[in-house]
Short mmCIF file of C-alpha atoms and ligand atoms in Angstrom, two decimals:
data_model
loop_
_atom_site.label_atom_id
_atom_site.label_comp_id
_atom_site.label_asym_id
_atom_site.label_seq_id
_atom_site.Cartn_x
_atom_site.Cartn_y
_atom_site.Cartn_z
CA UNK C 57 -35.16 19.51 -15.50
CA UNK C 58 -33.83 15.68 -16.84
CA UNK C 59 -36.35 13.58 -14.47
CA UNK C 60 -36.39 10.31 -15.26
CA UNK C 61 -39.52 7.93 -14.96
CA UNK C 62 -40.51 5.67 -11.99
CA UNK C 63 -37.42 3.10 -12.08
CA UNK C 64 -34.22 3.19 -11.04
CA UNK C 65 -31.70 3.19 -13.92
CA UNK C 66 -28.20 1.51 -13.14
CA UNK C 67 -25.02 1.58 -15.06
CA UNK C 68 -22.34 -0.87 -14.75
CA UNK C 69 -18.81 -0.83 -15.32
CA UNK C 70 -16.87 -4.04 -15.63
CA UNK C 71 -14.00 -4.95 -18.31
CA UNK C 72 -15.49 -8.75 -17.90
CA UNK C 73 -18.47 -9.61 -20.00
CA UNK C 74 -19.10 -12.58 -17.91
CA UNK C 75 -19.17 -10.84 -14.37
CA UNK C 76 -20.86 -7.67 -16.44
CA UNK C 77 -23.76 -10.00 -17.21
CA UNK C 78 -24.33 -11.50 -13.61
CA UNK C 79 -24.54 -7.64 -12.40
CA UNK C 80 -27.21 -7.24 -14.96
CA UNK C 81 -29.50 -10.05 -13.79
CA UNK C 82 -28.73 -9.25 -10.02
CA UNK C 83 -29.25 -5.96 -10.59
CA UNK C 84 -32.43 -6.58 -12.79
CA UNK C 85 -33.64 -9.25 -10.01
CA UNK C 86 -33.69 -6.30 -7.29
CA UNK C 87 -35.58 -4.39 -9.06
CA UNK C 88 -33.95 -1.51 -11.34
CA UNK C 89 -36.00 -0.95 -14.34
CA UNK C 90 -33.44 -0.08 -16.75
CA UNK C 91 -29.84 -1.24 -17.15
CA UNK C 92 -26.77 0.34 -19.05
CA UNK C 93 -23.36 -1.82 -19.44
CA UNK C 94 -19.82 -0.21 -20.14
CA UNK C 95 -16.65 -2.26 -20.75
CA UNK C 96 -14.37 0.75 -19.08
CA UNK C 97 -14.79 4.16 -17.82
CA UNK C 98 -14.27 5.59 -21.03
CA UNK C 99 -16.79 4.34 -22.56
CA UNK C 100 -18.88 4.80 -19.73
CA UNK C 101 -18.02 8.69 -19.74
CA UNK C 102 -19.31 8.55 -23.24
CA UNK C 103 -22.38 6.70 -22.71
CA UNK C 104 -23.31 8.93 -19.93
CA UNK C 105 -22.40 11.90 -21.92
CA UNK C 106 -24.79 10.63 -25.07
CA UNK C 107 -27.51 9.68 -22.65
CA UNK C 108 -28.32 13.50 -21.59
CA UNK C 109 -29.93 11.90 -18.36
CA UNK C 110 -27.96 10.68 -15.45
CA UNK C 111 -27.99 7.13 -13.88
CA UNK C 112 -29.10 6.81 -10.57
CA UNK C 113 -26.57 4.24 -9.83
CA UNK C 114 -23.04 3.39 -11.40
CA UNK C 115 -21.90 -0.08 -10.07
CA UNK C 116 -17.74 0.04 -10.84
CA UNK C 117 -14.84 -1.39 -9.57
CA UNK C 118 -12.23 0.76 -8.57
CA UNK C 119 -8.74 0.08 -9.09
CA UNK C 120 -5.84 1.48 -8.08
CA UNK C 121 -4.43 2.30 -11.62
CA UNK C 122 -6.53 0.90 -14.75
CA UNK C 123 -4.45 -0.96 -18.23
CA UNK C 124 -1.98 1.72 -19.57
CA UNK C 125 -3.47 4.79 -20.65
CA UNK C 126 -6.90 4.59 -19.16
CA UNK C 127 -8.45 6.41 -16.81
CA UNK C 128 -8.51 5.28 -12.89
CA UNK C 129 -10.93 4.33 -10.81
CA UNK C 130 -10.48 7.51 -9.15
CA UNK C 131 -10.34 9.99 -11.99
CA UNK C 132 -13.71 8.55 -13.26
CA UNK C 133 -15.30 9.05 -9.50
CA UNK C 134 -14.24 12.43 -10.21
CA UNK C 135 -15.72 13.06 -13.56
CA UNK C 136 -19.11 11.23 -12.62
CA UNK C 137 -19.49 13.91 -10.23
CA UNK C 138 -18.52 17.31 -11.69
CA UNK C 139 -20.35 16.45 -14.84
CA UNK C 140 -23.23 15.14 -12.51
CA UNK C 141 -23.68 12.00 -14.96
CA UNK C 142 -25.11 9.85 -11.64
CA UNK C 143 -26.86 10.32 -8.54
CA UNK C 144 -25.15 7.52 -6.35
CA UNK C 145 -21.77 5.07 -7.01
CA UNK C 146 -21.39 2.06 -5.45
CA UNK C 147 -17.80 0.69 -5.61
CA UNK C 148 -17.48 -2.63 -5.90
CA UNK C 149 -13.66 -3.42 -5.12
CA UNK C 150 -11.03 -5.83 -3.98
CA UNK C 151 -9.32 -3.14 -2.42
CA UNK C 152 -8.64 -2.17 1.33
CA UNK C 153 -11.78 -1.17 3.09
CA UNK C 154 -9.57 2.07 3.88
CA UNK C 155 -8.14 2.87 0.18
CA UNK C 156 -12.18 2.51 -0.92
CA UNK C 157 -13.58 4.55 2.22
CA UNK C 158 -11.23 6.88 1.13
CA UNK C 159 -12.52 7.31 -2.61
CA UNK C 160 -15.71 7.24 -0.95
CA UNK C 161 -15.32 10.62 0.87
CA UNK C 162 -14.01 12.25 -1.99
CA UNK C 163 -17.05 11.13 -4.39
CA UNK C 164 -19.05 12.85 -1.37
CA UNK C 165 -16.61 16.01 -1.41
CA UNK C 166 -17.86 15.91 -5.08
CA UNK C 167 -21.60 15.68 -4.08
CA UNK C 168 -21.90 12.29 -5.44
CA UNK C 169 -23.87 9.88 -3.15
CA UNK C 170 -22.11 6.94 -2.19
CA UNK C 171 -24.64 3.98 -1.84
CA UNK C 172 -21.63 1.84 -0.34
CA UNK C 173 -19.13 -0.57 -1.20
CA UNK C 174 -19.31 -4.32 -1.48
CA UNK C 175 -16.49 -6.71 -1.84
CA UNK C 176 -16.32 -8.12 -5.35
CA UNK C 177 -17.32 -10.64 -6.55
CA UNK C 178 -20.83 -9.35 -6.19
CA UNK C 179 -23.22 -11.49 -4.58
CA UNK C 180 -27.11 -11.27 -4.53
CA UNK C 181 -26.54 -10.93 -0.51
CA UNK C 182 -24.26 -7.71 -0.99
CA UNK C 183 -25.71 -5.74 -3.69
CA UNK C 184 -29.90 -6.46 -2.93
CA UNK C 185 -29.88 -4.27 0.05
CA UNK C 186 -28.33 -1.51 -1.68
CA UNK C 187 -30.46 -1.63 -4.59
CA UNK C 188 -33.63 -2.04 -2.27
CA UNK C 189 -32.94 0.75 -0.49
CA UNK C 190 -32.17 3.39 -3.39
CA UNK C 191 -35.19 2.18 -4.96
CA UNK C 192 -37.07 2.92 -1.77
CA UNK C 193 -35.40 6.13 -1.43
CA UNK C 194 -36.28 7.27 -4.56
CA UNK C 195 -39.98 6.29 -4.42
CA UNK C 196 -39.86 8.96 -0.91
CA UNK C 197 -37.39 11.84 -1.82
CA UNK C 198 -38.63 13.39 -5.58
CA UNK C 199 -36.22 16.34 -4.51
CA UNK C 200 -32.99 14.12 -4.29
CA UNK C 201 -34.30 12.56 -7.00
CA UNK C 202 -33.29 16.06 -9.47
CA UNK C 203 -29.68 16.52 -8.46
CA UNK C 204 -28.88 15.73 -11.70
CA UNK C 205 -29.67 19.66 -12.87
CA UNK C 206 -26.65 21.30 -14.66
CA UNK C 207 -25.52 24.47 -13.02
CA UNK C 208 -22.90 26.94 -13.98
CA UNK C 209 -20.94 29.12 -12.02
CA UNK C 210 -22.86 32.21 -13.46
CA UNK C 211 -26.08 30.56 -12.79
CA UNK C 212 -24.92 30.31 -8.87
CA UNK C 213 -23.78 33.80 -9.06
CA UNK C 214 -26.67 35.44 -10.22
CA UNK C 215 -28.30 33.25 -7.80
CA UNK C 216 -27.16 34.56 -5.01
CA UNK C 217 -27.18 38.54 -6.42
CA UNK C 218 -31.29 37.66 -7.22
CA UNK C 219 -31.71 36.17 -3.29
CA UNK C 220 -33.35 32.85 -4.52
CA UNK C 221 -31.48 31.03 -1.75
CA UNK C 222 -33.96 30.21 0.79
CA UNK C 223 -33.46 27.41 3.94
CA UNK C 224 -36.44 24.84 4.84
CA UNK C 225 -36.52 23.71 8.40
CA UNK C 226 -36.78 19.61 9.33
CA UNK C 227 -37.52 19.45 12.80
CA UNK C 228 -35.58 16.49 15.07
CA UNK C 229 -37.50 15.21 18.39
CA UNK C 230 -35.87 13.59 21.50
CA UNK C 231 -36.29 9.81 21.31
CA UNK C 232 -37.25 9.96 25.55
CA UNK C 233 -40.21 11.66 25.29
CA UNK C 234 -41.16 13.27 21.75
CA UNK C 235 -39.97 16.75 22.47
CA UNK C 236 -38.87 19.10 19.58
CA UNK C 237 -35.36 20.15 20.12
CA UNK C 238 -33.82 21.51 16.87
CA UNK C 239 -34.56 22.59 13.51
CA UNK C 240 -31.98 22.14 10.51
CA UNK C 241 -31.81 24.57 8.08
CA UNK C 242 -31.41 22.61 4.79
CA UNK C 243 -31.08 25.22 1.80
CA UNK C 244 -33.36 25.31 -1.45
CA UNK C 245 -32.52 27.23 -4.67
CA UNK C 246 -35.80 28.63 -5.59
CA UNK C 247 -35.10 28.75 -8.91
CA UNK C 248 -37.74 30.65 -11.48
CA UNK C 249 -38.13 28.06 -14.03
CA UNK C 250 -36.60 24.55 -12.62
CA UNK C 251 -38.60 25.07 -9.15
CA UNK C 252 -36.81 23.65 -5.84
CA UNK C 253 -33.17 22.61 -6.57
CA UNK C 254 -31.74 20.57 -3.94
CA UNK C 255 -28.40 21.23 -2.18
CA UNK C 256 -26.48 18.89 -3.87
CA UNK C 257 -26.91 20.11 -7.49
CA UNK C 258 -24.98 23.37 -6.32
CA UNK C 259 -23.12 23.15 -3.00
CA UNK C 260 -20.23 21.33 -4.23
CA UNK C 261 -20.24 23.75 -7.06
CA UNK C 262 -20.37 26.75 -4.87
CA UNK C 263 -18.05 25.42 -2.26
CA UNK C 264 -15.23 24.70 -5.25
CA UNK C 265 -15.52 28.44 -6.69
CA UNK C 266 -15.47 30.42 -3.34
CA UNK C 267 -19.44 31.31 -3.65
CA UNK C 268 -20.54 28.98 -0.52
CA UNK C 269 -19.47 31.91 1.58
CA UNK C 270 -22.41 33.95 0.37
CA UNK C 271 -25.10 31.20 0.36
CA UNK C 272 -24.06 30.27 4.51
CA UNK C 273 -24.52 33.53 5.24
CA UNK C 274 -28.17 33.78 3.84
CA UNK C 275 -28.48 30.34 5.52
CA UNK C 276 -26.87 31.93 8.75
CA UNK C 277 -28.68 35.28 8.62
CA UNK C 278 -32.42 33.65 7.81
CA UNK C 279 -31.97 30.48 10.04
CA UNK C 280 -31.34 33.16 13.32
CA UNK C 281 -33.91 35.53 11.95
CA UNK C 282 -36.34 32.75 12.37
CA UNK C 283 -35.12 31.64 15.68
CA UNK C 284 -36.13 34.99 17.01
CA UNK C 285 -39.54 34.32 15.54
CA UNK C 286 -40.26 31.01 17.17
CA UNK C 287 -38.60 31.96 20.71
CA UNK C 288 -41.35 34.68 20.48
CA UNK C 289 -43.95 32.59 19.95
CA UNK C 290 -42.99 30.55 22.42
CA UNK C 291 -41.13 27.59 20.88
CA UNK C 292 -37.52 27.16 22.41
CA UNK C 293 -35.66 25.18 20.09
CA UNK C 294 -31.98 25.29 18.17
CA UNK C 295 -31.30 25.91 15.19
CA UNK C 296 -28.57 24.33 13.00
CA UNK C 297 -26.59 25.12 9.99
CA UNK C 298 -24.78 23.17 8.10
CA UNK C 299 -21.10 24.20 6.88
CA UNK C 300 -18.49 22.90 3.91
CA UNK C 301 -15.31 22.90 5.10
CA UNK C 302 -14.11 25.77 3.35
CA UNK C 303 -16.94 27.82 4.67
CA UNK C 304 -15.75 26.70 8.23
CA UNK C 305 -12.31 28.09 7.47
CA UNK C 306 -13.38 31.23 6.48
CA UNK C 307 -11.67 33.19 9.05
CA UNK C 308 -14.10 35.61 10.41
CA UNK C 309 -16.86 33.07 10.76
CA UNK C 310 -17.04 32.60 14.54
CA UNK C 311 -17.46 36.29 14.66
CA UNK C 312 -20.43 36.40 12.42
CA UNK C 313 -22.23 34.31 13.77
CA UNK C 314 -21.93 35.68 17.16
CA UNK C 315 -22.89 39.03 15.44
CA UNK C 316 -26.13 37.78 14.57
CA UNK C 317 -27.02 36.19 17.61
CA UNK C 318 -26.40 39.27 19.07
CA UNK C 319 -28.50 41.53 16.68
CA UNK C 320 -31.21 39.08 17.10
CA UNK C 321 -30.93 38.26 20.63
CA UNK C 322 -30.38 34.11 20.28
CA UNK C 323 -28.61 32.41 22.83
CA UNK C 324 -25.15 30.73 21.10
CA UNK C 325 -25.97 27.38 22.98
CA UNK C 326 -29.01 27.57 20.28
CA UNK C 327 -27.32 27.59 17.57
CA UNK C 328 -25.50 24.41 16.02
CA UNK C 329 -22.82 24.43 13.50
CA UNK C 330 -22.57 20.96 11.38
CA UNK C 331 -19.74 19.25 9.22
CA UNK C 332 -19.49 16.43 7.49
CA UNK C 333 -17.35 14.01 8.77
CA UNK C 334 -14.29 13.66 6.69
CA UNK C 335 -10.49 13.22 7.48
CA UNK C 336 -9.40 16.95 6.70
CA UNK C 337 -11.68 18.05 9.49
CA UNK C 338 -10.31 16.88 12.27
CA UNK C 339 -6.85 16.52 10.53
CA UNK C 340 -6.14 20.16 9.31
CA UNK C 341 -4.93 22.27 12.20
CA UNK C 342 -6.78 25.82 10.47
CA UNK C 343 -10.25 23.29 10.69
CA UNK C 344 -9.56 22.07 14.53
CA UNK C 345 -8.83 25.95 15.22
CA UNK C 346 -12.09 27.12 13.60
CA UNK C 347 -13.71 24.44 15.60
CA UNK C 348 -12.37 25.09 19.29
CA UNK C 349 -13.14 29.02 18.74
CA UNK C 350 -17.14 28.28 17.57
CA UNK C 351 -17.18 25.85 20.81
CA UNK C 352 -15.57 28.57 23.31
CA UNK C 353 -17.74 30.77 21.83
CA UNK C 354 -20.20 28.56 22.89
CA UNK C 355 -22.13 27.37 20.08
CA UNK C 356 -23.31 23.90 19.51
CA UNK C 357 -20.92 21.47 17.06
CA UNK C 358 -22.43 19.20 15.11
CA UNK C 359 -20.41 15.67 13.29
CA UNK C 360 -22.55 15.17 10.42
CA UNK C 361 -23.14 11.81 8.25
CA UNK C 362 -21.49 9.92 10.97
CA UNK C 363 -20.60 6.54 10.64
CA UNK C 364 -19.46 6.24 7.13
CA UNK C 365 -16.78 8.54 7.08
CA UNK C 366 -12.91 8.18 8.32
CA UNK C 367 -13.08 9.33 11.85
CA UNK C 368 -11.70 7.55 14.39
CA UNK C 369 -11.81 7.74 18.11
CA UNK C 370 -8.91 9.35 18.52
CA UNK C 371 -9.39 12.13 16.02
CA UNK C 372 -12.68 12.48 17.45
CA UNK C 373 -11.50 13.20 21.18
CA UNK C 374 -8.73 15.71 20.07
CA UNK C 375 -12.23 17.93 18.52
CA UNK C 376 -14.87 19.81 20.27
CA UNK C 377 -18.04 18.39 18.78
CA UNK C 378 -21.43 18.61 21.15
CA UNK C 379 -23.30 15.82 18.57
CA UNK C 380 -23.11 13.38 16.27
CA UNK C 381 -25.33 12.86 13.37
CA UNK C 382 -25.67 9.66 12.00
CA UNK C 383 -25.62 9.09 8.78
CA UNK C 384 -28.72 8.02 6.99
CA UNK C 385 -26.94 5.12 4.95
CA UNK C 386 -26.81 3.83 8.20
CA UNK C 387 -30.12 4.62 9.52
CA UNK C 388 -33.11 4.33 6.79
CA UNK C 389 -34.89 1.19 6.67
CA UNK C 390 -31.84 -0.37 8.46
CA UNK C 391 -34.36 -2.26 10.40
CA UNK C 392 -35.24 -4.34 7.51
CA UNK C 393 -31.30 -5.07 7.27
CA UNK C 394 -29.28 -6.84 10.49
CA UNK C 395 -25.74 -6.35 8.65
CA UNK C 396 -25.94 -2.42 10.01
CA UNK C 397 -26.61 -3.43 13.46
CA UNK C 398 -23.24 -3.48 14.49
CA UNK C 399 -21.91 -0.77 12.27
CA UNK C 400 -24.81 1.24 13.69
CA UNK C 401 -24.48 0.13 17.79
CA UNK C 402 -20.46 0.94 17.35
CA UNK C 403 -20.90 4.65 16.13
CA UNK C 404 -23.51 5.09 18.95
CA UNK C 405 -21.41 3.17 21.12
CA UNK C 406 -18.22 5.66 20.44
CA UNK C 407 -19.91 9.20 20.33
CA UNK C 408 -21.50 7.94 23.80
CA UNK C 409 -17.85 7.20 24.81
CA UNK C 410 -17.04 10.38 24.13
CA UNK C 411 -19.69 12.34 25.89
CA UNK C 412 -21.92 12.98 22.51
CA UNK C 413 -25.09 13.52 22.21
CA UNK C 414 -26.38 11.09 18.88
CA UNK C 415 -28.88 12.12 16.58
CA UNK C 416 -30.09 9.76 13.53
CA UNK C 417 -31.13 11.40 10.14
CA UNK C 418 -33.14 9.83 7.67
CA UNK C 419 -35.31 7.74 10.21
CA UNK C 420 -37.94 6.82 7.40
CA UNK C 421 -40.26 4.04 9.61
CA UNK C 422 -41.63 3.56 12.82
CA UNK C 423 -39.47 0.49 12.92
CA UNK C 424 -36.56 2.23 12.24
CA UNK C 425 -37.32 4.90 15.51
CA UNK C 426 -37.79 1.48 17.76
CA UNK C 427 -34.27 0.11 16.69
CA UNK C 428 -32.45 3.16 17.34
CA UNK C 429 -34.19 4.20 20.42
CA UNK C 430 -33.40 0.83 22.22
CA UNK C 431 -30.03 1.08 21.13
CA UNK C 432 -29.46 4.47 22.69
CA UNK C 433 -29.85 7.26 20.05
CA UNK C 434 -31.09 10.19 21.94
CA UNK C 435 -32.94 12.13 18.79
CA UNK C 436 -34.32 11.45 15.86
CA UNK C 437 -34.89 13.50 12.26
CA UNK C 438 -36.58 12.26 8.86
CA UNK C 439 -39.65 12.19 6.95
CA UNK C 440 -41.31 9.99 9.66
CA UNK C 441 -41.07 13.07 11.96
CA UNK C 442 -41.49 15.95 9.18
CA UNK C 443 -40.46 16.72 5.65
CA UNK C 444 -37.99 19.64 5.92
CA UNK C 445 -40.55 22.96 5.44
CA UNK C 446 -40.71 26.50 5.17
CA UNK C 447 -39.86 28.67 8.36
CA UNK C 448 -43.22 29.91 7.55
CA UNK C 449 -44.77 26.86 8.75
CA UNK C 450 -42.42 25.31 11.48
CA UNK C 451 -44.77 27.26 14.27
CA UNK C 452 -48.03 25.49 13.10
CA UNK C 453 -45.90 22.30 12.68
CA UNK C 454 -44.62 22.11 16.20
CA UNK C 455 -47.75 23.30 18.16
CA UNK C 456 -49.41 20.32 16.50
CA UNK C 457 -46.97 17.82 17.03
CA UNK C 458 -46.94 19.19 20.59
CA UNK C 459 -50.82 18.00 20.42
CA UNK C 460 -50.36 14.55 19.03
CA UNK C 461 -47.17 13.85 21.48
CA UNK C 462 -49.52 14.11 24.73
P1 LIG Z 609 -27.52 16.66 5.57
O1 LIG Z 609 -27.05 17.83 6.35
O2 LIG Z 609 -27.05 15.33 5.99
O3 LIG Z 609 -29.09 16.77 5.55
C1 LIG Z 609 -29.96 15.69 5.56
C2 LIG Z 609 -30.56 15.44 4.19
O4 LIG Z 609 -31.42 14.32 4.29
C3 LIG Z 609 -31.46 16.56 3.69
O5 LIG Z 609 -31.35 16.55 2.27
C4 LIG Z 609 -32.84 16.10 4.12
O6 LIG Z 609 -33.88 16.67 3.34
C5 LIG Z 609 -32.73 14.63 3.85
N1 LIG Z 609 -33.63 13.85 4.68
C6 LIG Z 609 -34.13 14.16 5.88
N2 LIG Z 609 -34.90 13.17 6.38
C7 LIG Z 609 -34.89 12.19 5.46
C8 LIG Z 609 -35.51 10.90 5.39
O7 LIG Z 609 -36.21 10.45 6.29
N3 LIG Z 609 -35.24 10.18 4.28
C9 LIG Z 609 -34.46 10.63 3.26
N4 LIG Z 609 -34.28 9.85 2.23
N5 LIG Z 609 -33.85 11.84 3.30
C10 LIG Z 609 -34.08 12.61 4.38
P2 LIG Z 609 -31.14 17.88 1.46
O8 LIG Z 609 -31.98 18.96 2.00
O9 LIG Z 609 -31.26 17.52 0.00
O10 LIG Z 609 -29.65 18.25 1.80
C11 LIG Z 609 -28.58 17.45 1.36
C12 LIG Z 609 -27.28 17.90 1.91
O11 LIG Z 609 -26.91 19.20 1.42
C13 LIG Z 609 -27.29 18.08 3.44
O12 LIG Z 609 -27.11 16.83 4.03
C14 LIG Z 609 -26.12 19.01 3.65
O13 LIG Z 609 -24.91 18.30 3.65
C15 LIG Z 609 -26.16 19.86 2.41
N6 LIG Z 609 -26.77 21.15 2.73
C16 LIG Z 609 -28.08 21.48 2.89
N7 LIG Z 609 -28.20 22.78 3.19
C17 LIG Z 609 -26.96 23.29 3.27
C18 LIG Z 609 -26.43 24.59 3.57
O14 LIG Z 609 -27.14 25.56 3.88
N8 LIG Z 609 -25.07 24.72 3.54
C19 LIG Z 609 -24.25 23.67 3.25
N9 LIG Z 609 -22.94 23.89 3.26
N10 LIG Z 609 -24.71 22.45 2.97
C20 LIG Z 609 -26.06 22.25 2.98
MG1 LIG Z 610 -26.79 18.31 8.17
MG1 LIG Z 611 -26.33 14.07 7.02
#
């Protein structure tokens, strides 16, 4: 697997040499330890190509149509991801906050992070935090770290024919009082020689070939199978599962799942269903459909990454979401940065609005739990509560935290 060493390693796009070399020094001042420069996206695609190691971070501008004959803005987000040549993009852009939000969820559609977008020119005050907090996040999260692996199609498929698809559990606590509510299942590829791969070096793949179908299910079929296990001994908790959209549309979905509730005797109020927030969602009638028949059925609906997306109130209220999830752009270390506090206090303000219950991911620091908790967020997940973990040990995990909450 390409790991790279201890620094983060930035590329950035610019045609302009001048504003090309104040990105380097900003860039260099936060604290990236090794800096590429391309004049265009072509010669960034090459660069990238050569390098046989993605960037963590591309810093581009995104235009709406580049000089005659090049590549846009858009076309390159596109290539960045299916060739997996970086980790995260951050757009820097003159354009509409809408045109780039929208570029945004498509790079995530692609399974490229987005770190966020500034407005250009770049300033030391816009691009530090970002760069902070990747380097931060890559010091704590090795596994998100290797997203860069290449995988084929017939890698996935034999994959999924072998079983090496296996889900890890993070728990998520109420805010209130420290009880464990949920689990996510978060899927691993135990692969024989590369070890863990991380969701995002295959889902994207899988979702784009028609193969996700197979990996939910194992995520489906293990996740209840170990809710069984933990009602048993005792521990009353929901599960969720997280679904593409395509996966979502699948049409005989709803009926699966209640399938294996039944077989394994799991209340549907126990089991969550989440998507990513994205326009199509709550815009395509075949998604809203899928959505209202999981909720009648009575399972739990889940908006993931919340808060960074395209929703809007009014798409909101016309679904049947239980939750929200907010998005851990918007959550880790945000205590350490004031220009989220109003981003953050508006998404909790809306789902509240709309009779959701909010849940923060990626809640890395004590200080972090304090901010959200007085500003209303009713459960928290992250490595400050528990790395996600084999089913195997979720049992020992939540007895224990049991002890340490009283
Ligand atoms: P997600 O559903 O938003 O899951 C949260 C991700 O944040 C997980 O990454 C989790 O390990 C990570 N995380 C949790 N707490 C922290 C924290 O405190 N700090 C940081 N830095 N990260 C934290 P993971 O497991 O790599 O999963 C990435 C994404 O892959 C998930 O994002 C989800 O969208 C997708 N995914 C995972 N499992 C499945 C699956 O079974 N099916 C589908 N369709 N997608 C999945
Ligand atoms: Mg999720
Ligand atoms: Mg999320």
């Amino acid at each position: 697997m390409a790991e790279s060493g201890s620094g983060l390693r930035v590329l950035i796009i610019d045609e302009q040499s001048v504003t090309r070399r104040m990105a380097v020094k900003m860039v260099r001042d936060c604290g990236a330890a090794e800096i590429l420069e391309a004049e265009n996206v072509e010669h960034a695609l090459t660069m990238l190509d050569a390098q046989k190691r993605a960037v963590d971070l591309v810093i581009t501008d995104v235009k709406a149509g580049d000089v005659a004959g090049a590549m846009d803005g858009v076309e390159f987000v596109r290539r960045i991801a299916e060739r997996r040549l970086a980790a995260n993009i951050l757009i820097a852009s003159a354009l509409d906050d809408s045109i780039i939000r929208s570029i945004e969820t498509m790079a995530k559609g692609f399974g490229l992070d987005v770190a966020g977008h500034v407005k250009r020119p770049i300033s030391p005050e816009n691009l530090r935090p970002v760069i902070v907090r990747l380097v931060a996040r890559r010091a704590a999260a090795p596994l998100l770290r290797s997203r860069a692996v290449h995988v084929s199609v017939e890698d996935l498929r034999h994959a999924i024919a072998q079983k090496q698809f296996v889900p890890h559990f993070q728990p998520r606590v109420r805010a209130s009082d420290g009880e464990v509510t949920a689990v996510e299942a978060l899927i691993r590829w135990r692969h024989p020689e590369r070890g863990l791969v991380p969701p995002g070096a295959f889902i994207p793949l899988a979702d784009r070939t028609g193969l996700i179908d197979g990996i939910t299910d194992v995520v489906l079929e293990k996740s209840i199978n170990w809710a069984r296990v933990w009602l048993d001994a005792g521990i009353d908790i929901a599960v969720s599962v997280n679904l593409t959209e395509n996966a979502l549309n699948q049409p005989r979905l709803p009926e699966r799942i209640a399938e294996l509730a039944k077989q394994h005797g799991v209340a549907h109020e126990r089991i969550v269903l989440e998507v990513t927030e994205s326009a199509a969602i709550t815009e395509f009638a075949s998604s809203l459909e899928a959505l209202a028949r999981l909720r009648i059925m009575g399972f739990g609906l889940s908006i993931d990454d919340f808060g960074t997306g395209m929703g809007t109130a009014e798409q909101l209220a016309r679904t049947s979401f239980t939750e929200v999830k907010i998005d851990q752009a918007l959550v880790t270390g945000v205590f350490e940065q004031p220009q989220f506090f109003g981003l953050l206090e508006s998404s909790l303000k809306l789902a509240k609005r709309l009779g959701l219950k909010t849940v923060a991911e990626g809640v890395e620091a004590q200080e972090d739990w304090d901010l959200l908790s007085r500003l209303g967020c009713d459960e928290m997940q992250g490595y400050h509560v528990a790395r996600p973990m084999p089913g195997e040990e979720v049992e020992g995990w939540v007895k224990g935290w049991h002890r340490e909450a009283l």
